[in-house]
Every structure is written in C-alpha cells, then in structure tokens.
Coordinates of C-alpha atoms in Angstrom, one line a residue:
X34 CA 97.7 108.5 138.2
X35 CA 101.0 108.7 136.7
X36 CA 102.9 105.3 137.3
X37 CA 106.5 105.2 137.7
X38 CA 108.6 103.2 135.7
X39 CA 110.8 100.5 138.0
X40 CA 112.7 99.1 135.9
X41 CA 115.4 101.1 133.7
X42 CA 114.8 100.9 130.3
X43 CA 116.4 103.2 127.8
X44 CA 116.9 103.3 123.5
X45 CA 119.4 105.8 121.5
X46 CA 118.7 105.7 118.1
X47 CA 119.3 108.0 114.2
X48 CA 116.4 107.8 111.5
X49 CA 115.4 108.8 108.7
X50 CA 113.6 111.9 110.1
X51 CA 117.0 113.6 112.1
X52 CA 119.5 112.6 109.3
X53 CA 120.2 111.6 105.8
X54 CA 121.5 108.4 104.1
X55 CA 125.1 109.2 105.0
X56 CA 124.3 109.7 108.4
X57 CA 122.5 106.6 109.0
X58 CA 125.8 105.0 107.1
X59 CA 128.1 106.4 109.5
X60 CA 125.9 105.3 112.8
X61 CA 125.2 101.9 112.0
X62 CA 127.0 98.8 113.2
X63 CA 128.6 96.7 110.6
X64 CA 128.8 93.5 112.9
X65 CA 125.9 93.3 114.9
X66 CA 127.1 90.4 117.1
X67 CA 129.9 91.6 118.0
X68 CA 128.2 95.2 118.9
X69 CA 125.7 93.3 121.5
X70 CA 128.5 91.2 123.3
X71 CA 130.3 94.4 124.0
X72 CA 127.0 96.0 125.1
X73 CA 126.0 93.4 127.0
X74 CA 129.1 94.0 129.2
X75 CA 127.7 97.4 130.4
X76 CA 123.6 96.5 130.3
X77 CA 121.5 93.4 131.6
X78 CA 120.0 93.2 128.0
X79 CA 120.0 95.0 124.9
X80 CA 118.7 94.9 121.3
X81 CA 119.7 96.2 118.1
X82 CA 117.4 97.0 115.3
X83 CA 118.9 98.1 111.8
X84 CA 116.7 98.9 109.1
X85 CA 117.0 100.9 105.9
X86 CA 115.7 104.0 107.3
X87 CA 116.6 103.6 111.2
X88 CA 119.7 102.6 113.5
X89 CA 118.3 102.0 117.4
X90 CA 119.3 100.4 120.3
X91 CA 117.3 99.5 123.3
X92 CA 118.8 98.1 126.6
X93 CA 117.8 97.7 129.9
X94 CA 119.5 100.4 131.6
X95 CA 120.0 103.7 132.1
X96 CA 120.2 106.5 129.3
X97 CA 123.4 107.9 130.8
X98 CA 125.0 105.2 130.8
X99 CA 123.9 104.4 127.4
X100 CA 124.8 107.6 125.8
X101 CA 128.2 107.4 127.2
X102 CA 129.3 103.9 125.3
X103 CA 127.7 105.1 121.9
X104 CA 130.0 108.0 122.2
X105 CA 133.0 105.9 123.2
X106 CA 132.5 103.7 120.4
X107 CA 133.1 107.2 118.5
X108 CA 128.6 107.8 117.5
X109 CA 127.6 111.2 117.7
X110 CA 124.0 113.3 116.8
X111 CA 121.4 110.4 117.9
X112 CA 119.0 111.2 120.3
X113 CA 118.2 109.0 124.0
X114 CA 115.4 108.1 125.4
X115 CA 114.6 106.6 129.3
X116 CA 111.5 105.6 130.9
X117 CA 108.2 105.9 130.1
X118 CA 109.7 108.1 126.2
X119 CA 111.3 104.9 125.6
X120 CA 108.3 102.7 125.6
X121 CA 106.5 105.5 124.0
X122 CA 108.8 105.7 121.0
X123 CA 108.7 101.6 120.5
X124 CA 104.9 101.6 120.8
X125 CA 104.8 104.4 118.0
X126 CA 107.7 102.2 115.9
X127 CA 105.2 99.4 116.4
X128 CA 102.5 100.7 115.3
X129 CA 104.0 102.0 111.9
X130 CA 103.4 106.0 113.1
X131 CA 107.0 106.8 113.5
X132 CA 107.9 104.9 110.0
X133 CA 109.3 106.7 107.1
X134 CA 106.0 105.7 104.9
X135 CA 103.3 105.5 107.8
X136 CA 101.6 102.4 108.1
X137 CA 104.1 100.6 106.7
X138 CA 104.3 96.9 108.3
X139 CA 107.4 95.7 107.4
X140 CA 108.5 96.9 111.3
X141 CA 106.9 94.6 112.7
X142 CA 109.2 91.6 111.5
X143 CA 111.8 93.8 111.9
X144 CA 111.4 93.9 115.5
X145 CA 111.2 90.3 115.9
X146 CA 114.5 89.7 113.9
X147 CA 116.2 91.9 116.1
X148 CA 114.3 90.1 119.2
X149 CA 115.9 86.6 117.8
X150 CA 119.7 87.8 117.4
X151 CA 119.5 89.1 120.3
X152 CA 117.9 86.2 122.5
X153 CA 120.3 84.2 119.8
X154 CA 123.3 85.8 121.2
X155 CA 122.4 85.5 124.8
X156 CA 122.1 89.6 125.6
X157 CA 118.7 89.7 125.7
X158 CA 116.9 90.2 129.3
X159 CA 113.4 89.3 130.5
X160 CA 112.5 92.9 130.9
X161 CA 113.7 93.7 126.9
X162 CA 112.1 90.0 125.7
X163 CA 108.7 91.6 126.9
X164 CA 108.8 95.1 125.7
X165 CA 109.8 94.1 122.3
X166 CA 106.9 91.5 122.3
X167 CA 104.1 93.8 123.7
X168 CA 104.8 96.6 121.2
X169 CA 104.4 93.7 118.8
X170 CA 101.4 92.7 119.4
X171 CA 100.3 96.3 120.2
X172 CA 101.7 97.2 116.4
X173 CA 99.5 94.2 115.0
X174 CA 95.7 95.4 117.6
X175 CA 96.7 98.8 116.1
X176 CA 96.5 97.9 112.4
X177 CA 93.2 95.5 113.3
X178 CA 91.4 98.1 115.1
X179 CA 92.5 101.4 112.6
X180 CA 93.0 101.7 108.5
X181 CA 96.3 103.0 109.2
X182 CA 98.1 100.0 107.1
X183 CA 94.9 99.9 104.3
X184 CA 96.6 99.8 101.2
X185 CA 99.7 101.3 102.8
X186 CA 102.7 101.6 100.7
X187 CA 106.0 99.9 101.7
X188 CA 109.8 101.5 101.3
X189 CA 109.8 99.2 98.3
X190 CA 106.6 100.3 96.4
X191 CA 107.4 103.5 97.4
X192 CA 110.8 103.3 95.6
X193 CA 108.6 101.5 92.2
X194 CA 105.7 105.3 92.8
X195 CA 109.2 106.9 92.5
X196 CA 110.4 105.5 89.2
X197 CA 106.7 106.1 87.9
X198 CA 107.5 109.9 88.9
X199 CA 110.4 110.3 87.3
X200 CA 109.7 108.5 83.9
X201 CA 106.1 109.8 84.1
X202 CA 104.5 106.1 83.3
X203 CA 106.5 102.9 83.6
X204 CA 104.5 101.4 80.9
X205 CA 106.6 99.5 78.3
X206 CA 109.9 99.6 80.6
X207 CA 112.5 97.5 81.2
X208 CA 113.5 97.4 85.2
X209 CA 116.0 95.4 87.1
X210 CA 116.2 94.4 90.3
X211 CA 119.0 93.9 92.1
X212 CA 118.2 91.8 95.5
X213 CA 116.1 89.2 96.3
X214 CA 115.6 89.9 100.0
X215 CA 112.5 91.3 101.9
X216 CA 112.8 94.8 100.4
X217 CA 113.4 93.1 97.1
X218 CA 110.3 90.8 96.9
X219 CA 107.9 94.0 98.6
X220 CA 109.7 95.9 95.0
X221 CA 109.1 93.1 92.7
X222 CA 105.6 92.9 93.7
X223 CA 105.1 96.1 93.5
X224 CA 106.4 96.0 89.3
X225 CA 104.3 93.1 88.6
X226 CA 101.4 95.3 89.0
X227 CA 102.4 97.4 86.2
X228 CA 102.5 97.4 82.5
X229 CA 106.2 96.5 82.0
X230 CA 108.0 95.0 79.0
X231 CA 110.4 93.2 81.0
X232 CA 111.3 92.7 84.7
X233 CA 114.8 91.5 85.9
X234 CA 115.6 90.0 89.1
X235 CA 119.3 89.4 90.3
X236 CA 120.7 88.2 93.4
X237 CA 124.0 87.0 95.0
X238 CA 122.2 83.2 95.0
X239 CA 120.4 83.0 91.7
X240 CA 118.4 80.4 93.5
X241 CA 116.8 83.3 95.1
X242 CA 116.5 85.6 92.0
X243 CA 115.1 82.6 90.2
X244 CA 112.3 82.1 93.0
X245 CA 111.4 85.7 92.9
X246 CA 111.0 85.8 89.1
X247 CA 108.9 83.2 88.6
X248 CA 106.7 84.8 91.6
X249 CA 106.7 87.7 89.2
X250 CA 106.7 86.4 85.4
X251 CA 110.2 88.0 85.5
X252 CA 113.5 86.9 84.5
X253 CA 116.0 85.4 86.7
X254 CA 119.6 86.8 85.8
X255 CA 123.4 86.2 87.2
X256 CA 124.7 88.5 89.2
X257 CA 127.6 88.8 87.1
X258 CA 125.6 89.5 84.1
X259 CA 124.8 92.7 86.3
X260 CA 126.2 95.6 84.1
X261 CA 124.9 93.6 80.8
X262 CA 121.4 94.1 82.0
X263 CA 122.0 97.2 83.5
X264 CA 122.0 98.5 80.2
X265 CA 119.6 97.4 78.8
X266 CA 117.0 98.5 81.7
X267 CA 115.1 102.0 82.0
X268 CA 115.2 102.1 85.8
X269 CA 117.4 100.0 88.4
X270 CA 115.8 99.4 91.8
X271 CA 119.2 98.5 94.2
X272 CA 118.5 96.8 97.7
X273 CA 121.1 94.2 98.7
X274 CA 122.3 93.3 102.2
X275 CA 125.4 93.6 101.2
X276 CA 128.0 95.5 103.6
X277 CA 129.8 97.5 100.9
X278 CA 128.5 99.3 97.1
X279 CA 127.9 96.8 94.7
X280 CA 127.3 98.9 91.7
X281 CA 130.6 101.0 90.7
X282 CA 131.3 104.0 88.5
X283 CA 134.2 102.4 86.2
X284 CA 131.8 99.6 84.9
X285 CA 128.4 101.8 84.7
X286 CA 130.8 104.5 82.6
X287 CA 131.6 101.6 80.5
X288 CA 128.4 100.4 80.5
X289 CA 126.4 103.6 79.5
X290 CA 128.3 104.3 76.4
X291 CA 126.1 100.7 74.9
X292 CA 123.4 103.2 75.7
X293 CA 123.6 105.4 72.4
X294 CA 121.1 105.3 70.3
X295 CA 122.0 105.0 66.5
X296 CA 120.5 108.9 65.7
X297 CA 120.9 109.7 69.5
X298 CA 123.6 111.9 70.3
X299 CA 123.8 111.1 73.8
X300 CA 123.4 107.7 76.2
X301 CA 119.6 107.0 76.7
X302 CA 119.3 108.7 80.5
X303 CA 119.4 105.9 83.5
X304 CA 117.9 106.1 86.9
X305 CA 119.5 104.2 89.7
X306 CA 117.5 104.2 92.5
X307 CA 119.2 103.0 95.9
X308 CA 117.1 101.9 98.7
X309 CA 120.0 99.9 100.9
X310 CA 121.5 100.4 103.8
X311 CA 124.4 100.8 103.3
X312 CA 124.2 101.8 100.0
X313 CA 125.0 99.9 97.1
X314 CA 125.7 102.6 94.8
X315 CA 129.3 104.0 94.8
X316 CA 128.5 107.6 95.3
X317 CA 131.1 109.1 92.5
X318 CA 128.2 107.1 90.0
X319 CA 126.1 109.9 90.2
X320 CA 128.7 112.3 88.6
X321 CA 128.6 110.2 85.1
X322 CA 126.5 111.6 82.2
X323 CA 123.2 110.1 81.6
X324 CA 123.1 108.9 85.2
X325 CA 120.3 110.3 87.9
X326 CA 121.1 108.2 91.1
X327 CA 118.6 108.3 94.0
X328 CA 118.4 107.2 97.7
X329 CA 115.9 106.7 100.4
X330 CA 116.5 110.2 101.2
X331 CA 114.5 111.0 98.0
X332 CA 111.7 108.9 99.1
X333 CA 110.8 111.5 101.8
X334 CA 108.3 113.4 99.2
X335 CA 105.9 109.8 98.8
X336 CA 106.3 109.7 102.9
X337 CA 105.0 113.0 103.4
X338 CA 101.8 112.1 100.9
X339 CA 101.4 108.8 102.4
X340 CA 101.3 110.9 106.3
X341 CA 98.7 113.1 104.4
X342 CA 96.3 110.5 103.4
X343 CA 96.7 108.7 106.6
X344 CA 96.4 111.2 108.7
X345 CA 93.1 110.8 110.9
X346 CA 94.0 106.7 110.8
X347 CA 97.0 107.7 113.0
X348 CA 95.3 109.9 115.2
X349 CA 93.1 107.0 116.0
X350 CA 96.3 105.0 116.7
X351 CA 97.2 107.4 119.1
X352 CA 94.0 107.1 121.4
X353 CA 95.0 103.2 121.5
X354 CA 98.7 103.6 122.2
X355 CA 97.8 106.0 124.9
X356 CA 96.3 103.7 126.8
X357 CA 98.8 100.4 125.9
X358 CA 101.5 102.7 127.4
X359 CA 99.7 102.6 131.0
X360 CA 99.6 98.6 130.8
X361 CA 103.2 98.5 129.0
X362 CA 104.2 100.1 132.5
X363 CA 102.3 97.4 134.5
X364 CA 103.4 95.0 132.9
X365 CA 107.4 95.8 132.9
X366 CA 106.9 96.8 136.8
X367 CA 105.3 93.6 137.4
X368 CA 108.2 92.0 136.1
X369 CA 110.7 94.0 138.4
X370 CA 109.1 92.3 141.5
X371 CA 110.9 89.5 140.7
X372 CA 113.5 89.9 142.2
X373 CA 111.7 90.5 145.4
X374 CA 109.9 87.0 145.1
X375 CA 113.1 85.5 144.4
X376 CA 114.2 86.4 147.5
X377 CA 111.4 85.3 149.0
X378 CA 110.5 82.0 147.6
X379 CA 114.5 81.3 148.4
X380 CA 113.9 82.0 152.3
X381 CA 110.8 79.2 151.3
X382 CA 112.2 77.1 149.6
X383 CA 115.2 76.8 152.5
X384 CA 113.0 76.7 155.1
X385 CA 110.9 73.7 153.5
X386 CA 113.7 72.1 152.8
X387 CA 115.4 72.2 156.7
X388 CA 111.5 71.2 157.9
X389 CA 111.3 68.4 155.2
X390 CA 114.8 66.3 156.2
X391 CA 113.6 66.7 159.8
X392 CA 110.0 64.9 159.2
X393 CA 111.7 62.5 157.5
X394 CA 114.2 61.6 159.8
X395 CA 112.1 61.2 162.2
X396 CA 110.1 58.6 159.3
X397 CA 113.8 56.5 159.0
X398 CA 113.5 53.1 157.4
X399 CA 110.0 54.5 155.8
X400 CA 109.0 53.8 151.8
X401 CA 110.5 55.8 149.2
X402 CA 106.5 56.2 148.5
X403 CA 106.3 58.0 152.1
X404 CA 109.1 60.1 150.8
X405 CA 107.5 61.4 147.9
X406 CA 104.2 62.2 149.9
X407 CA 105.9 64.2 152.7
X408 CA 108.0 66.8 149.8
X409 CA 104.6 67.1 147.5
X410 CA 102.9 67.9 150.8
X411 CA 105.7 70.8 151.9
X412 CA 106.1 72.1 148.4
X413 CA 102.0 72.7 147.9
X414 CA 101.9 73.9 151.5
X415 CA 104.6 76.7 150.9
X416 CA 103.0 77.5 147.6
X417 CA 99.4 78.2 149.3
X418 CA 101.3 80.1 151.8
X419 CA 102.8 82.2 149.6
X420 CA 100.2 82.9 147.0
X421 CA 98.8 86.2 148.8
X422 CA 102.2 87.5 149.3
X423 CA 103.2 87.2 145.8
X424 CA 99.5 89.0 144.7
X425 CA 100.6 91.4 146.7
X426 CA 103.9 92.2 146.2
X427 CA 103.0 92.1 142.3
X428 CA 100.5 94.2 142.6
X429 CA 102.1 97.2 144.6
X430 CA 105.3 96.6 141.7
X431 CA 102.1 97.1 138.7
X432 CA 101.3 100.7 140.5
X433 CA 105.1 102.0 141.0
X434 CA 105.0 101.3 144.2
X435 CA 108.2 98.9 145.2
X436 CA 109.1 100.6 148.4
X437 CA 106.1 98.9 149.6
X438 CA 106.6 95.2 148.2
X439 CA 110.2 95.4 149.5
X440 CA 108.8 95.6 152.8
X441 CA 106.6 93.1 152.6
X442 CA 109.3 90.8 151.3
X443 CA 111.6 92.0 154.6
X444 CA 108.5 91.7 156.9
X445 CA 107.9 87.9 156.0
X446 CA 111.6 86.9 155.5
X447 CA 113.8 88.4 158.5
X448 CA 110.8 90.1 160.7
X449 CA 110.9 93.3 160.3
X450 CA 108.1 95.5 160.9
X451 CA 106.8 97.6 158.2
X452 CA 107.5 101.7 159.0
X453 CA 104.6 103.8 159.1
X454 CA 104.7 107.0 156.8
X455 CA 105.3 108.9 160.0
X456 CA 108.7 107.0 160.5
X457 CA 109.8 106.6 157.0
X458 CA 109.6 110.5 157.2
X459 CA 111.8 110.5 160.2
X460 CA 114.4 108.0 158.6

C-alpha cells in the first residue's frame, strides 16, 4: 500500500549534476538569513542548504507555490520536487548517493548546519525539524550497514587526486592552501599523506591557518603574504568562504613573471585549482600565460570513477532507503495529526477546567492541599480518557488516512456522527 503524504513538503534545488560552477554562482543566495525571513513569509518552515556543489531549498509547502517565489526572486533552470520525490531526494542526499563523489560524508554536517540557521532564525517548522533529522540518521544506518563511505574520497581529496593528475606525482612539491575551513582541513589531510617538500596553509585568521599546519607539519602563512607564496608553490588548492574572488589576475600576472627560471624561457607552469563556492579565482586568471585554473566542474572525471568503484555499495543503499521512505511517511503523517489533537485536548482541557472550578466551589474554605488533589485528579482523568483517541487518530494520520481521524476528533468534540462510506458518497 502506497501511503499518502499529508503534510506538504516540497525542495527546489541546482547541483552539480544539471549545471556548472557559474550556474550554481548565479542561483545561490549571498545572505542566507535574510533569504529565509522572506521565505518564511510564504511557507510554515523552510531550510536552506548551500554547499560547494549544490544550492536547495526545502519548505513545508507546496511546490507551486515554491517555484513561483524562486522565480520572483529572478532564479531560473532548477528543478521542484513535492511529496513523497522530495523525501526521496533528501534520503538519497543523506545517504551520500546523490553527492558529487558518492559516499562522500561531509553532507551529513551539512544538513545539520543548515538545520541550526534555520531553527536559529526561527523559520524552521516541526514537520522540516524532523525530516532533516530522519534523513540524518538514515545517512549515518546507511554508511553502518553498507561500504558505500569505505575509504570514500571527499571534494577536498578529490581536488589533492586532481593535482596528482595533472603533475603526474606530487612528490617533492610545494602546495598552498588557501582556507582553513572544513573543505580546507578534509584538503590538508589529504597532502599530508603525500611526499611533499613543503605544504602552506593560509587563512583570513592565521590563528586558523596556524592550527591547521601544525595538524599537518605545514607552514602557517599570512594571508597577505598570499601572492609571495603563490609563487613559490607548484599547485594552489583555493577554498575560502569568502563571498567574492580572492585571488586576482593583476597580482598573479605580476606574480608569475618571479616564476622564470634562469635558463627557462618561460614562467614555470601553475595550477590553480578552485574548489569554492563562489569561486575565489577571478575568472580573467585563467587567460594569463603559465596559468591552468580549474574548478569543481573539473572534478566530475574522479566523481564518475568514485560512482564506478562504489557501484554495488549504493545499490545496497538503495534496498534500505526504500524502505526508510515508507516510515519517513509515517512518521511526517503522524506528525500532521497534530493539529487534530490540539483541537481536541483544547475541548479537554476547557472542559476540565469548567468541571474543576465547580468541585471546588462547592469545596469553599477547603486547604490549598485539597486544591492541588482535586486538578491532579481531573488532569490524569482527562489524560486516561483520551489516550485511545489519540492512538487512534495517530494511527489512521501514519496510513494517509486523515479524513478518518478528523472525524473522530468531530465525533468526540461537537457530536457528530461519523458518515458511513455510503453517505460520504452521497455528500
């Protein structure tokens, strides 16, 4: 049996697989904040997840509507997804399948940061709060129960299998790296498992850069000391937060002419590889001599080896997801009879309440102890009477089936009789 989702829950989203770097550049939001307070005016919740390779937003509502304020806010080529496809997709995000390198479990943290500035920022609802958290904890059973994350590579070291590529061996290089953050530490690692003459670590806070070196047996440098040691690396391995390039083609022109050999006739050839997003490359670098620049977009070729050799781990995923999809739905339709028991633990509550001051007017001048005993006594007696009709109502929400705990709600609350199928036909 197919359940039927209750509660709206849709995403819209660009990655790496339906466009390039520029694309992803274009669709992303440069101030998240101020992106989910203007969201939250048209959706009970939404989250916003922005990572180098994907731009996505989930929100509990309706695609429709969803598609129609990305558009409005002037985004255009990303795909929707409602219902049951949206759950789907996030399980798959989860679970490192849908990743650029497969596997990959950076994602995961990922999903809780953008789970925090949302809740931080008040948007985020119930319904969203638990989706993001099941596909969690689905994305961390999947990677206990499968090999798909077993030596899996990271955008980072995938960035570092790059370099080795294109220089052939990386032994005896000199490599910088520019950032200190996540990305930065998963591409430092990475290096200090190879035979290199020198690493470089640089940061906006050399505190940061400093840390990460000594993690390493690197060396910490300032960031404005950037172009000095830019020449004097083989390879330069860019992935900063920063909302605008960092790296410019007036200073690198300068800086590649200290790159001539004394018999050389031309600049010893540098590769700038640019895993940010947004980039931290101005894009005219790539038209200097001696220069190769690369992006994430050139990483594609290690993601489609790293698909290859994981392969049969993520078809394994796929028999688990399959089946945390049918209690994802359970789960989020349990949560949509809420509403119904709000409504009726209100009628309750009043009516315990009403009964209450009547018992204990008629107790007037008793102790404040008598008190006490007589609104324990109707709050436990109201719960006990309730509990079956809360099972109930929960249960026919977990099956899709809310036309049912509605009337039990109404049936209970104001009396009305439950319609046979016969007469829901006839209305």
């Amino acid at each position: 049996m197919k359940y039927e989702l209750l509660t709206p829950v849709s995403c819209a989203g660009l990655t790496h697989r339906e466009t390039d770097v520029t694309g992803l550049e274009e669709f992303r939001f440069a101030d998240e904040e101020a992106f989910l307070q203007e969201a939250r005016e048209h959706f009970k919740g939404v989250v916003l997840l922005q990572t180098c390779n994907r731009v996505e937003i989930y929100v509990q509502g309706d695609s429709e509507t969803l598609q129609h304020f990305l558009e409005e806010k002037g985004k255009k080529n990303f795909w929707t997804l409602e219902g049951c496809a949206c759950l789907n997709h996030l399980l798959h995000l989860s679970a490192g399948i849908d990743s650029m390198i497969v596997g990959e479990d950076q994602i995961l943290g990922q999903l809780k940061k953008a789970l925090s500035l949302s809740q931080a920022s008040g948007v985020c609802s119930p319904v969203l709060d638990l989706c993001i958290n099941k596909a969690v904890h689905a994305g961390i059973e999947v990677r206990k129960r499968t090999n798909i994350n077993n030596g899996a590579v990271s955008i980072g070291s995938a960035a570092v299998e790059l370099a080795e590529e294109l220089l052939g061996s990386l032994d005896g290089s000199h490599i910088l790296v520019v950032g200190g953050g996540e990305i930065g530490k998963l591409v430092a690692q990475a290096l200090a498992a190879k035979k290199l003459t020198a690493i470089y670590v640089t940061n906006r806070t050399f505190e940061t850069a400093k840390t990460l070196a000594e993690e390493i047996g690197g060396k910490a440098v300032m960031l404005d000391e950037l172009y000095r040691y830019i020449s004097l690396s083989d390879v330069v391995i860019s992935c900063t937060a920063a909302p605008h390039p960092i790296i410019h083609a007036k200073p690198i022109a300068e800086t590649i002419k200290n790159r001539v050999w004394p018999l050389d006739k031309k600049p010893k050839p540098l590769i700038l590889i640019d895993i940010a997003q947004p980039r931290d490359i101005e894009d005219s670098v790539r038209t200097i001599e001696g220069v190769r620049v690369f992006t994430i977009d050139d990483l594609k070729n290690v993601s489609e080896k790293n698909l290859i050799s994981r392969r049969h781990e993520a078809e394994l995923a796929e028999k688990f997801l399959l089946e945390e999809e049918k209690k994802f739905v359970s789960l989020i339709n349990r949560a949509s009879a809420n509403e119904a028991l709000a409504d009726l633990h209100t009628w309750a509550e009043a009516i315990r309440i009403r009964e209450r001051d009547r018992a204990l007017s008629r107790l007037s001048g008793s102790e404040i102890k008598t008190n006490e005993i007589v609104d324990d006594f109707s709050r436990v007696l109201v719960k006990k009477l309730l509990t079956d009709a809360t099972f109930a109502i929960r249960s026919c929400a977990e099956i899709g089936d809310m036309n049912t705990a509605e009337k039990i709600v109404l049936a209970i609350t104001r009396g009305k009789r439950p319609c046979s199928p016969k007469e829901d036909l006839e209305d």
